[in-house]
mmCIF file of C-alpha atoms in Angstrom:
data_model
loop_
_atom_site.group_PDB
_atom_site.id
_atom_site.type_symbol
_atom_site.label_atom_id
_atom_site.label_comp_id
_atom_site.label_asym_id
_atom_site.label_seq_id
_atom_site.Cartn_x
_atom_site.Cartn_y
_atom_site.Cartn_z
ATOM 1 C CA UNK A 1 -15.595 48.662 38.499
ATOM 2 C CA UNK A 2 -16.872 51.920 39.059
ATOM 3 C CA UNK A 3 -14.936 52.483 42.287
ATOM 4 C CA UNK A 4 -12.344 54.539 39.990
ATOM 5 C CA UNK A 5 -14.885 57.304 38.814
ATOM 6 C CA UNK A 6 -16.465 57.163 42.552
ATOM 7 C CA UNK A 7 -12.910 57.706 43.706
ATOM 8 C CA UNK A 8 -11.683 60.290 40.954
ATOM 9 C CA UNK A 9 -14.561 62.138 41.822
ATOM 10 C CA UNK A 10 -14.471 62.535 45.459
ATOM 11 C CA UNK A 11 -10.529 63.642 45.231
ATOM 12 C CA UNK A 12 -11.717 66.004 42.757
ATOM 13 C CA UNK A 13 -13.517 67.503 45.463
ATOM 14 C CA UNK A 14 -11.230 66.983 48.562
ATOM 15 C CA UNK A 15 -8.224 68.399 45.998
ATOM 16 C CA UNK A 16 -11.081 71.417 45.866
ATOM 17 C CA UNK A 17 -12.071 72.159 49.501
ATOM 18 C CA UNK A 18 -8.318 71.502 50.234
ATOM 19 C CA UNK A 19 -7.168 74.275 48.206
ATOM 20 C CA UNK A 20 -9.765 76.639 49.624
ATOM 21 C CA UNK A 21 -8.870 75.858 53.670
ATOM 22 C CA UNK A 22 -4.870 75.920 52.473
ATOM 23 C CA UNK A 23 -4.835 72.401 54.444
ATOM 24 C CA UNK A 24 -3.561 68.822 53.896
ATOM 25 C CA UNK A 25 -6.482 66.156 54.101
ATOM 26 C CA UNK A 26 -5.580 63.673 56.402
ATOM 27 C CA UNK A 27 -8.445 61.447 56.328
ATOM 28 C CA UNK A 28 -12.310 62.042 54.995
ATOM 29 C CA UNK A 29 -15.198 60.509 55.626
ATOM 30 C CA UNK A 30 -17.873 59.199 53.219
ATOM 31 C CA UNK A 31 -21.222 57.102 53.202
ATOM 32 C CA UNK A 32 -23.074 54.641 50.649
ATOM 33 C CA UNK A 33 -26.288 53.317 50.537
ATOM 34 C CA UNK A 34 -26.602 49.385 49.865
ATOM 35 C CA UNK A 35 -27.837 49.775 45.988
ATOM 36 C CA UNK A 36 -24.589 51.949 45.233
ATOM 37 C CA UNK A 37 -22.960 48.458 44.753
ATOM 38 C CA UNK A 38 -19.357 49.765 46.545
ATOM 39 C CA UNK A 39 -17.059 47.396 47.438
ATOM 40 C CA UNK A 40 -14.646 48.452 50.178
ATOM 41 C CA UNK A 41 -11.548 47.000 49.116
ATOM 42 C CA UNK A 42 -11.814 47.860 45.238
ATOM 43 C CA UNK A 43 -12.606 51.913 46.638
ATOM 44 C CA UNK A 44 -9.380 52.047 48.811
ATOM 45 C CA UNK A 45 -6.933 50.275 46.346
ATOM 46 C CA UNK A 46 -8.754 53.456 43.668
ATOM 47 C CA UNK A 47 -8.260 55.938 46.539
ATOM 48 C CA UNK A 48 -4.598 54.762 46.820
ATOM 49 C CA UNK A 49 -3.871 54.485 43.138
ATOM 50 C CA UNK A 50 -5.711 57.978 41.860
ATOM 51 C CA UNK A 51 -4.415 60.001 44.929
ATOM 52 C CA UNK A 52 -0.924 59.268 44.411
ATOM 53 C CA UNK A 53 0.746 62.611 43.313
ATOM 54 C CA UNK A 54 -2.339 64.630 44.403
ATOM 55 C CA UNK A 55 -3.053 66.060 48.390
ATOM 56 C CA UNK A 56 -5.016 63.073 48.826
ATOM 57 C CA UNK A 57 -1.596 61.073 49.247
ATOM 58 C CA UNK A 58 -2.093 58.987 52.217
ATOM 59 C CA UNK A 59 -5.426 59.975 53.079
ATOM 60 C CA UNK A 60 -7.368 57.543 54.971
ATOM 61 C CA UNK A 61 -10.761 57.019 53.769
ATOM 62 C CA UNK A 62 -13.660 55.552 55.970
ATOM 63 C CA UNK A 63 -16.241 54.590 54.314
ATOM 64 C CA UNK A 64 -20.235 53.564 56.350
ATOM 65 C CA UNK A 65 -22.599 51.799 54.864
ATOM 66 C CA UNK A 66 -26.068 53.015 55.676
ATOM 67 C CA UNK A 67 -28.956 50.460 55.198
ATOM 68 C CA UNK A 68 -32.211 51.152 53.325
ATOM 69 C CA UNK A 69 -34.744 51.252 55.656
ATOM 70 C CA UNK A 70 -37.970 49.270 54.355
ATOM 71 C CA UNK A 71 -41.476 49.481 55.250
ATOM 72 C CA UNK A 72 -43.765 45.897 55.860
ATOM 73 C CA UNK A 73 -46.692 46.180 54.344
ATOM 74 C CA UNK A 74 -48.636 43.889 56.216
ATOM 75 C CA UNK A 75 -47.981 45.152 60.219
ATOM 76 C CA UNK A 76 -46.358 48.482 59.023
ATOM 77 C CA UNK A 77 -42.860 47.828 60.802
ATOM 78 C CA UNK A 78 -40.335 49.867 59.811
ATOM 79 C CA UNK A 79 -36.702 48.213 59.567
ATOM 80 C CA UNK A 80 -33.252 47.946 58.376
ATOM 81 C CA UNK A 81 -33.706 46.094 54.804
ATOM 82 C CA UNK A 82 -31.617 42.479 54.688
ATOM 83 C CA UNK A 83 -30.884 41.519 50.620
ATOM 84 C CA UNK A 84 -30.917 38.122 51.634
ATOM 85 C CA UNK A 85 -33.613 37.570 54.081
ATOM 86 C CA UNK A 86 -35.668 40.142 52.231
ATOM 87 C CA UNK A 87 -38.834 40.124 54.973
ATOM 88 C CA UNK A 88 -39.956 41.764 57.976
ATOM 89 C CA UNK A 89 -38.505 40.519 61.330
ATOM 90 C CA UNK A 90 -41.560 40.871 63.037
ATOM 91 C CA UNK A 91 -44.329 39.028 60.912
ATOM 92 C CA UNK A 92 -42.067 37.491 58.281
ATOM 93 C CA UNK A 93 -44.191 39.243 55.816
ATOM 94 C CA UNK A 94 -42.397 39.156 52.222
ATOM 95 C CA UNK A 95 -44.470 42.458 50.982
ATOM 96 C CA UNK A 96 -42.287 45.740 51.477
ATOM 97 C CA UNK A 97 -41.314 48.684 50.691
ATOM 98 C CA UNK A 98 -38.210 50.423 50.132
ATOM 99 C CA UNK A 99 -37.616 53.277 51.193
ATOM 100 C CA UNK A 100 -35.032 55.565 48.787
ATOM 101 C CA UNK A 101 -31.614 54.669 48.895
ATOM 102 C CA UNK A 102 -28.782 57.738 50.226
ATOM 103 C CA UNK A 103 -26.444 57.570 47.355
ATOM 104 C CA UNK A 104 -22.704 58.204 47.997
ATOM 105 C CA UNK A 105 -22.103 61.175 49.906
ATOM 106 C CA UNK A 106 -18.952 63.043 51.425
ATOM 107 C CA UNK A 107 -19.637 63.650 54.690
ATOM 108 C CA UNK A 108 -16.538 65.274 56.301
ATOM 109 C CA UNK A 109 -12.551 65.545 55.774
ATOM 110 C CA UNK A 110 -10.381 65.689 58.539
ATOM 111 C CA UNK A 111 -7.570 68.888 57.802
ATOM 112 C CA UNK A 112 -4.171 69.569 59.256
ATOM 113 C CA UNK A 113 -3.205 73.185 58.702
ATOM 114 C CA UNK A 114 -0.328 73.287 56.683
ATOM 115 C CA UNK B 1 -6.170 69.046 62.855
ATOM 116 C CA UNK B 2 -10.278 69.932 62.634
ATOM 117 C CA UNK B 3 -13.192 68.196 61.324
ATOM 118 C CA UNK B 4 -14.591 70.546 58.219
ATOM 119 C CA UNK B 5 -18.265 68.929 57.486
ATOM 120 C CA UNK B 6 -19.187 68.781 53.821
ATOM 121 C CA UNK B 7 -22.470 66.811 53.220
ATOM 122 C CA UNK B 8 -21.986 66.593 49.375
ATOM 123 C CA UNK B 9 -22.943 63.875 47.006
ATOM 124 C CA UNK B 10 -19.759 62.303 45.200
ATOM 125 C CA UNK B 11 -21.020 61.899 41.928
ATOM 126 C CA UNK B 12 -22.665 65.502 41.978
ATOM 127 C CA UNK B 13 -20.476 66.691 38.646
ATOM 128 C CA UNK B 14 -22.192 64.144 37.199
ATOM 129 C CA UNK B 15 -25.359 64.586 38.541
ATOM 130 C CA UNK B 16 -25.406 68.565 37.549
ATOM 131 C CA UNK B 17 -25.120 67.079 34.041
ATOM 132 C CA UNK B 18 -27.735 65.066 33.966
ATOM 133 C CA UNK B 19 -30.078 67.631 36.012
ATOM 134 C CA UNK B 20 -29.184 70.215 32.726
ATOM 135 C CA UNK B 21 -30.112 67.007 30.217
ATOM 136 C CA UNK B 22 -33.043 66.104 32.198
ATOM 137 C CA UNK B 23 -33.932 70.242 31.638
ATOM 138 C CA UNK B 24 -33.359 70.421 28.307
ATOM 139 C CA UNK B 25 -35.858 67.364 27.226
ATOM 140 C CA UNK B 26 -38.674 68.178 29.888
ATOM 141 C CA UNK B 27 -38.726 71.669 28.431
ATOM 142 C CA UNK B 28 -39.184 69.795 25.049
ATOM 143 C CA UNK B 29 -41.478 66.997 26.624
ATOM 144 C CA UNK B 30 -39.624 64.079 25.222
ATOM 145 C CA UNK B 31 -39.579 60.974 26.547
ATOM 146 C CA UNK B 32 -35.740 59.549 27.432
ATOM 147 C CA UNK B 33 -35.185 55.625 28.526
ATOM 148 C CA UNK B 34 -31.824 54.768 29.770
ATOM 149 C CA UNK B 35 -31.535 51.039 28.784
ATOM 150 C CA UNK B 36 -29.120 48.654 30.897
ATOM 151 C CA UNK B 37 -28.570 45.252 30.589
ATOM 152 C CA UNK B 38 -26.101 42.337 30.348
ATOM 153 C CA UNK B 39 -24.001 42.230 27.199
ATOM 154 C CA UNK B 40 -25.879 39.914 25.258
ATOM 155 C CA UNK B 41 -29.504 40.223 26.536
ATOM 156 C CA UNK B 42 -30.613 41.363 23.526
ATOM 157 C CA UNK B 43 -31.139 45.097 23.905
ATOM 158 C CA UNK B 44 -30.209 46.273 20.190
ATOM 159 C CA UNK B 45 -32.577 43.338 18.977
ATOM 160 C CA UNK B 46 -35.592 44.866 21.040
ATOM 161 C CA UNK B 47 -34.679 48.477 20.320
ATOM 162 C CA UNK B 48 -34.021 47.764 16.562
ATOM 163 C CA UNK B 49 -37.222 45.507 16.386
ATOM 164 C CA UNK B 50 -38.907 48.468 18.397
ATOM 165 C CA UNK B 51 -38.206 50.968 15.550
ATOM 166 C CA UNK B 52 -39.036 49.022 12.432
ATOM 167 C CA UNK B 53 -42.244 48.095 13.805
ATOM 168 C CA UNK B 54 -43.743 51.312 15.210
ATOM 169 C CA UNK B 55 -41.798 52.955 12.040
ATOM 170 C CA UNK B 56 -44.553 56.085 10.941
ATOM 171 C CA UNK B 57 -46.321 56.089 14.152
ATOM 172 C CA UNK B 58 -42.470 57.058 16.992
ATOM 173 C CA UNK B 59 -39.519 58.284 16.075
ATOM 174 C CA UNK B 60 -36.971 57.306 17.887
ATOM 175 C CA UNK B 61 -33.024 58.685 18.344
ATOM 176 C CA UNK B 62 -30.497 56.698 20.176
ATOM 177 C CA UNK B 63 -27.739 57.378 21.775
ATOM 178 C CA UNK B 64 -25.200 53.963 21.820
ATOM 179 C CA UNK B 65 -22.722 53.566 24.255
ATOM 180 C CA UNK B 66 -20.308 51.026 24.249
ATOM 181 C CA UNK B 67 -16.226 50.315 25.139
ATOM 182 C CA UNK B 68 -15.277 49.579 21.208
ATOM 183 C CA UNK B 69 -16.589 49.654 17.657
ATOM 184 C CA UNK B 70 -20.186 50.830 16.032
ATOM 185 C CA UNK B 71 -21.998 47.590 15.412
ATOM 186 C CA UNK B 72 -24.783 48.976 17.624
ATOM 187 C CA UNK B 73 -25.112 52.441 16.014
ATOM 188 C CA UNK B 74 -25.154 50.818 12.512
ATOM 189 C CA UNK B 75 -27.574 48.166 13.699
ATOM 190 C CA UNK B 76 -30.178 50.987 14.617
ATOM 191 C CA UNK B 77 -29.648 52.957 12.024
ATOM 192 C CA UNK B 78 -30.624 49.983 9.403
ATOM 193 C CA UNK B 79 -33.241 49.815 11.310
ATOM 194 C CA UNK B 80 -34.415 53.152 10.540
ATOM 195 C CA UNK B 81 -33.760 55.459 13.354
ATOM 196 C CA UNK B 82 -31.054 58.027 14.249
ATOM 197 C CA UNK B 83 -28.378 56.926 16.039
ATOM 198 C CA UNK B 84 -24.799 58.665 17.917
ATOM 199 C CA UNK B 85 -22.500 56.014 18.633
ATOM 200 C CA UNK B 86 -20.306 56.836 21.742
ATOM 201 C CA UNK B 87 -17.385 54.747 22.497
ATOM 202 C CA UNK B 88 -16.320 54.585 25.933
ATOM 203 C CA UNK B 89 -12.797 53.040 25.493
ATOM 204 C CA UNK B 90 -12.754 51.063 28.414
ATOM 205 C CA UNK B 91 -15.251 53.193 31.002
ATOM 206 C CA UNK B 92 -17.935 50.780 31.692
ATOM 207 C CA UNK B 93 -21.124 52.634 31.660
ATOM 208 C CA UNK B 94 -21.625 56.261 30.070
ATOM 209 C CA UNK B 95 -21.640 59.577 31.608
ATOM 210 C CA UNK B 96 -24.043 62.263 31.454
ATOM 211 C CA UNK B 97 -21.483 64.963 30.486
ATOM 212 C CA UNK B 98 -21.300 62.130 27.316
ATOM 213 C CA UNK B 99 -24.916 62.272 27.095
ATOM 214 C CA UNK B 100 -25.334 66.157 26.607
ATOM 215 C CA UNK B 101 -22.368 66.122 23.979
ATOM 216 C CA UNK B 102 -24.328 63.410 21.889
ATOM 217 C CA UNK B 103 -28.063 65.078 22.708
ATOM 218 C CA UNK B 104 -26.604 67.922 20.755
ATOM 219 C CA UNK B 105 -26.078 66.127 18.046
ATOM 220 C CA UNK B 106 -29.256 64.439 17.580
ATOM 221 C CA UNK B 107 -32.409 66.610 15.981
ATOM 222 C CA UNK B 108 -34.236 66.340 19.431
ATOM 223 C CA UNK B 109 -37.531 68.478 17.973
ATOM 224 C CA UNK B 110 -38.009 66.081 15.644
ATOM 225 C CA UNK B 111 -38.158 62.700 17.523
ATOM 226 C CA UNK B 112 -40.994 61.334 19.669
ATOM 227 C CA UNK B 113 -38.150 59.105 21.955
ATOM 228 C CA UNK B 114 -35.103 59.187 23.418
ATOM 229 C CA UNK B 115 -33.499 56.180 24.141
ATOM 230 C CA UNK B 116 -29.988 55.714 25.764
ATOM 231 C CA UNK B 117 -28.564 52.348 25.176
ATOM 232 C CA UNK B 118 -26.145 51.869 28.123
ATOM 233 C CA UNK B 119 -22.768 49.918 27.905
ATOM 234 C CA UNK B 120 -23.615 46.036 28.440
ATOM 235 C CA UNK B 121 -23.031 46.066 32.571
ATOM 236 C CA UNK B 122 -25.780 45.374 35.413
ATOM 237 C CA UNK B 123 -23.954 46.825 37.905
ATOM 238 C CA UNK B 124 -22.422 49.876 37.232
ATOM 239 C CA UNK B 125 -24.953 51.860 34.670
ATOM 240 C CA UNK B 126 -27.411 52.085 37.629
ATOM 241 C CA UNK B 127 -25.411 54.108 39.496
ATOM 242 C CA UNK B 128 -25.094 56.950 36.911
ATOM 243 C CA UNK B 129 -27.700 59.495 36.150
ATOM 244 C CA UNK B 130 -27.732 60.438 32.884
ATOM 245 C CA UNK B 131 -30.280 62.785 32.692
ATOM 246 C CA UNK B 132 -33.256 59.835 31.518
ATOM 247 C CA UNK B 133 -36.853 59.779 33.106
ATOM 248 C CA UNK B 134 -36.564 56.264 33.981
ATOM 249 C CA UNK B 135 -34.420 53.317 33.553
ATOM 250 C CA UNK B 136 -35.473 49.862 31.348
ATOM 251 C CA UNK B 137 -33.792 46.895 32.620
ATOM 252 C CA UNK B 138 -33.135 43.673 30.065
ATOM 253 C CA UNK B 139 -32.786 40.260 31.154
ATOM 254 C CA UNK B 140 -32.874 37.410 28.707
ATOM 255 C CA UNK B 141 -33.764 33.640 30.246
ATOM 256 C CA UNK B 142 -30.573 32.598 28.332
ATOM 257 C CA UNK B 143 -28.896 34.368 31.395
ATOM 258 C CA UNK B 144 -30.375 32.354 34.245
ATOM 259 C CA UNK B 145 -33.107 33.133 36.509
ATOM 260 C CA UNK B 146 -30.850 34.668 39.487
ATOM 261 C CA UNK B 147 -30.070 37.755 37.968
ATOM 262 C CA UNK B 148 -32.188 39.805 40.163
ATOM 263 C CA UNK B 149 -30.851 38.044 42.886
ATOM 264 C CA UNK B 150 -27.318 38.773 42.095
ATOM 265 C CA UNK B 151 -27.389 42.214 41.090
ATOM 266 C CA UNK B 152 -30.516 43.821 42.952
ATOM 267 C CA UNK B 153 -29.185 47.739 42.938
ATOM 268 C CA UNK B 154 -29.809 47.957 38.858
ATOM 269 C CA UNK B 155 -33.552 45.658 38.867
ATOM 270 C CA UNK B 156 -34.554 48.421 42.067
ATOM 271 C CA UNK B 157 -34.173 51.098 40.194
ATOM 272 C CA UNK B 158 -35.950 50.140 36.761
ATOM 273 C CA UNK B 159 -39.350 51.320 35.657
ATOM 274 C CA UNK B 160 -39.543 48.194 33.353
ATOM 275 C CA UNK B 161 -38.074 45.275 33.159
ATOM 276 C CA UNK B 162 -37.896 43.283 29.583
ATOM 277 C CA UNK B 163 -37.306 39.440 30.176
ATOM 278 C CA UNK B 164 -36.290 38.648 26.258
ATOM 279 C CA UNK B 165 -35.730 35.388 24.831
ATOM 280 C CA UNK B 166 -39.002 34.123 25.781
ATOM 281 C CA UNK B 167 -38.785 31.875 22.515
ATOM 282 C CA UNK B 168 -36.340 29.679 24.239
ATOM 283 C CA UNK B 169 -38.527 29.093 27.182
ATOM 284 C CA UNK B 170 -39.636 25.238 27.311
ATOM 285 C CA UNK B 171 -36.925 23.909 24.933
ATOM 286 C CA UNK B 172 -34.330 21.056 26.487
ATOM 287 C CA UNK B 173 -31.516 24.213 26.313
ATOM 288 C CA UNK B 174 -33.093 26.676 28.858
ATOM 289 C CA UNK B 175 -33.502 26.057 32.610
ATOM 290 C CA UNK B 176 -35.562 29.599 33.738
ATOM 291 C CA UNK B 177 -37.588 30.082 36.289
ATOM 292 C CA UNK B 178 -39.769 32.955 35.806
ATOM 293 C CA UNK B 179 -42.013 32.915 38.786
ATOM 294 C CA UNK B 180 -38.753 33.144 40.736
ATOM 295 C CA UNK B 181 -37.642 35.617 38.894
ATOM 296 C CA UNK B 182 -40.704 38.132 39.297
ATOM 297 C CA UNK B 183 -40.546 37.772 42.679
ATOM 298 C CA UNK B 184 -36.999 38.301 43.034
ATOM 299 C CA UNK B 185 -38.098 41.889 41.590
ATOM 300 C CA UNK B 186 -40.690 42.496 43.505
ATOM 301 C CA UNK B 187 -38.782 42.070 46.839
ATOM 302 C CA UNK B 188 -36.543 45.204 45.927
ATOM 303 C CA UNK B 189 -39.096 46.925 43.164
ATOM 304 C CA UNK B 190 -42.493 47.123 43.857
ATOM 305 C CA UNK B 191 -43.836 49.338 41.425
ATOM 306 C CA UNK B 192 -41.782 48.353 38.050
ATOM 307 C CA UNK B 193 -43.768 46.735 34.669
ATOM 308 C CA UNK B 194 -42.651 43.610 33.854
ATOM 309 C CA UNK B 195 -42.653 42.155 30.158
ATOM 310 C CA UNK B 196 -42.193 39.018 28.850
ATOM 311 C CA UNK B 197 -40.836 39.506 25.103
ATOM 312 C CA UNK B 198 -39.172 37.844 22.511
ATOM 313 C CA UNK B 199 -37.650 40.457 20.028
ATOM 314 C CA UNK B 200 -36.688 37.238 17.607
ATOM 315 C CA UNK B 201 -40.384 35.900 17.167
ATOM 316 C CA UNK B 202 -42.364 39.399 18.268
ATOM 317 C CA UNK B 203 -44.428 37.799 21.306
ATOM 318 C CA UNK B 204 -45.462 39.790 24.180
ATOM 319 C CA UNK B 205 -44.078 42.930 22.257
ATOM 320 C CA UNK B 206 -47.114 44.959 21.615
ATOM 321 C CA UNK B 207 -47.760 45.305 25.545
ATOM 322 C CA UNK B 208 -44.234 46.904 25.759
ATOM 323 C CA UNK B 209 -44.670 49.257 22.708
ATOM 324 C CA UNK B 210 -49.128 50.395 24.556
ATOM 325 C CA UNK B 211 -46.371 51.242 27.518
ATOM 326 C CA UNK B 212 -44.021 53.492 24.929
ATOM 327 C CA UNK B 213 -47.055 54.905 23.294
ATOM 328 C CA UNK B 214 -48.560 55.784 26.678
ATOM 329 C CA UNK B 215 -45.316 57.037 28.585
ATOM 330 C CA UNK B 216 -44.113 59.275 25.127
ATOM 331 C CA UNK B 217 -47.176 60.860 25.624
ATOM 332 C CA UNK B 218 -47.176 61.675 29.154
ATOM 333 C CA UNK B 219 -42.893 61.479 30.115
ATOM 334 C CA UNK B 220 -43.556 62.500 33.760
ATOM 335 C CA UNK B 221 -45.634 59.411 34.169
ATOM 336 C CA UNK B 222 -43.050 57.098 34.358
#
């Protein structure tokens, strides 16, 4: 659901930098953390549907996930936090803790000088 | 073509309006709670319950958000606080550029507590500052015990957690495990207070309102 402000907002600031390098965006890279809730399909149908008319037109978005990274509390492994297994892969312990997640975060657009 | 790196959050209009909220009530020391929940958990009941029963010891604005009408608003305000209904029209969690346009309307000086009751969502709301110290999360056992399961991104990120309906627990109608449930939270939120209330019958409520009493008086400890 909130794909569409997620997406409004980051052509808001392609539209932006894309103005300032007098370039056409042809395809911009962003990242997510796991408890920004993102789904992948509902961001590119928004990208598709709010960039129509804009620069953003055709863009191609990619979009990484990056895991939390979690902390066992028991033998102090550090590791790549599963939602569903929820424990350490070492000792199994079920005691953790996480780490804070990235947020969502533009990393890079791809230009081609106009 | 050429890569141009930017490194900027997404949301960061947003977030640069909840950074100037967040300002304005830490240079006034007041205590703001961003409350999310299900529609239907019950978190007018708890906050309207909250105010009528600490009324001449906290007062309390709030700031409702929701897609239609002012049932909320009017709710609260019988209940004896101030209230600024915003309606959303079909945005599913409020903004914090909403938030600063309401906090301006609401005689901050004089109230002990902010509280921010978000749009009825659990997924959404958690992803958008609003300028609060901390967020309360509301889960009522008439919702089933796998909410924290399901939706693990809004219970990581509360400071509390209210499980309301308690009332219901132990009757033929309710199946709600809430052993299951507390450790569902504590495998993504270590650190968060857990209460078990019933705003209906008033059980378990005085632990939540020692926690109000104690965080209004020191909002950076949350």
């Amino acid at each position: 659901m909130h794909e569409t402000m997620v997406a409004q907002s980051l052509i808001e600031k392609i539209e932006a930098e894309a103005a300032k390098q007098k370039a056409k965006p042809v395809s911009a890279k962003m990242s997510c953390g796991v408890f920004d809730a993102l789904n992948d399909e509902a961001m590119q149908l928004a990208m598709e549907a709010i960039g129509k008319g804009t620069v953003c037109e055709g863009m191609k978005l990619e979009i990484e996930h990056k895991p939390i990274k979690a902390e066992c509390k028991k033998c102090q492994n550090i590791f790549d936090y599963d939602l569903v297994k929820a424990s350490c892969p070492a000792c199994g312990g079920d005691r953790l803790t996480l780490q804070p997640d990235v947020g969502l975060i533009l990393e890079e657009i791809e230009f081609e000088k106009e | 073509m050429y890569k141009f790196k930017v490194e900027e959050r997404i949301l960061s209009t947003n977030e640069e309006y909840a950074a100037s909220n967040r300002e304005l009530l830490a240079g006034k020391n007041k205590l703001c709670l961003n409350v999310i929940s299900s529609p239907g958990s019950g978190k007018t009941t708890i906050l309207a319950r909250t105010i009528a029963d600490l009324k001449g010891r906290m007062k309390v604005g709030v700031i409702e958000g929701d897609i239609q009408t002012d049932i909320d608003a009017q709710r609260i305000k019988a209940a004896g606080a101030k209230a600024i209904q915003i309606n959303t029209d079909g945005a599913c969690h409020l903004s914090a550029a909403q938030i600063s346009k309401a906090l301006k309307k609401l005689p901050i000086d004089k109230l002990d507590l902010l509280v921010i009751e978000n749009v009825g969502n659990l997924i959404c709301p958690s992803v958008f500052e609003l300028g609060e110290n901390c967020k309360i999360v509301v889960l009522s056992v008439a919702e089933g015990d796998d909410k924290c399961a399901k939706y693990p991104s809004t219970f990581a990120r509360a400071a509390a957690i209210l499980i309301n309906k308690i009332d219901l627990l132990g009757t033929k109608h309710i199946d709600f495990n809430i052993k299951r449930v507390r450790k569902d939270i504590r495998k993504v939120n270590e650190d968060a207070q857990i209460f078990e209330v019933s705003a209906k019958t008033g059980q378990g409520m005085a632990e939540w309102y020692d926690w109000l009493a104690k965080s209004v008086g020191d909002p950076t400890s949350v």
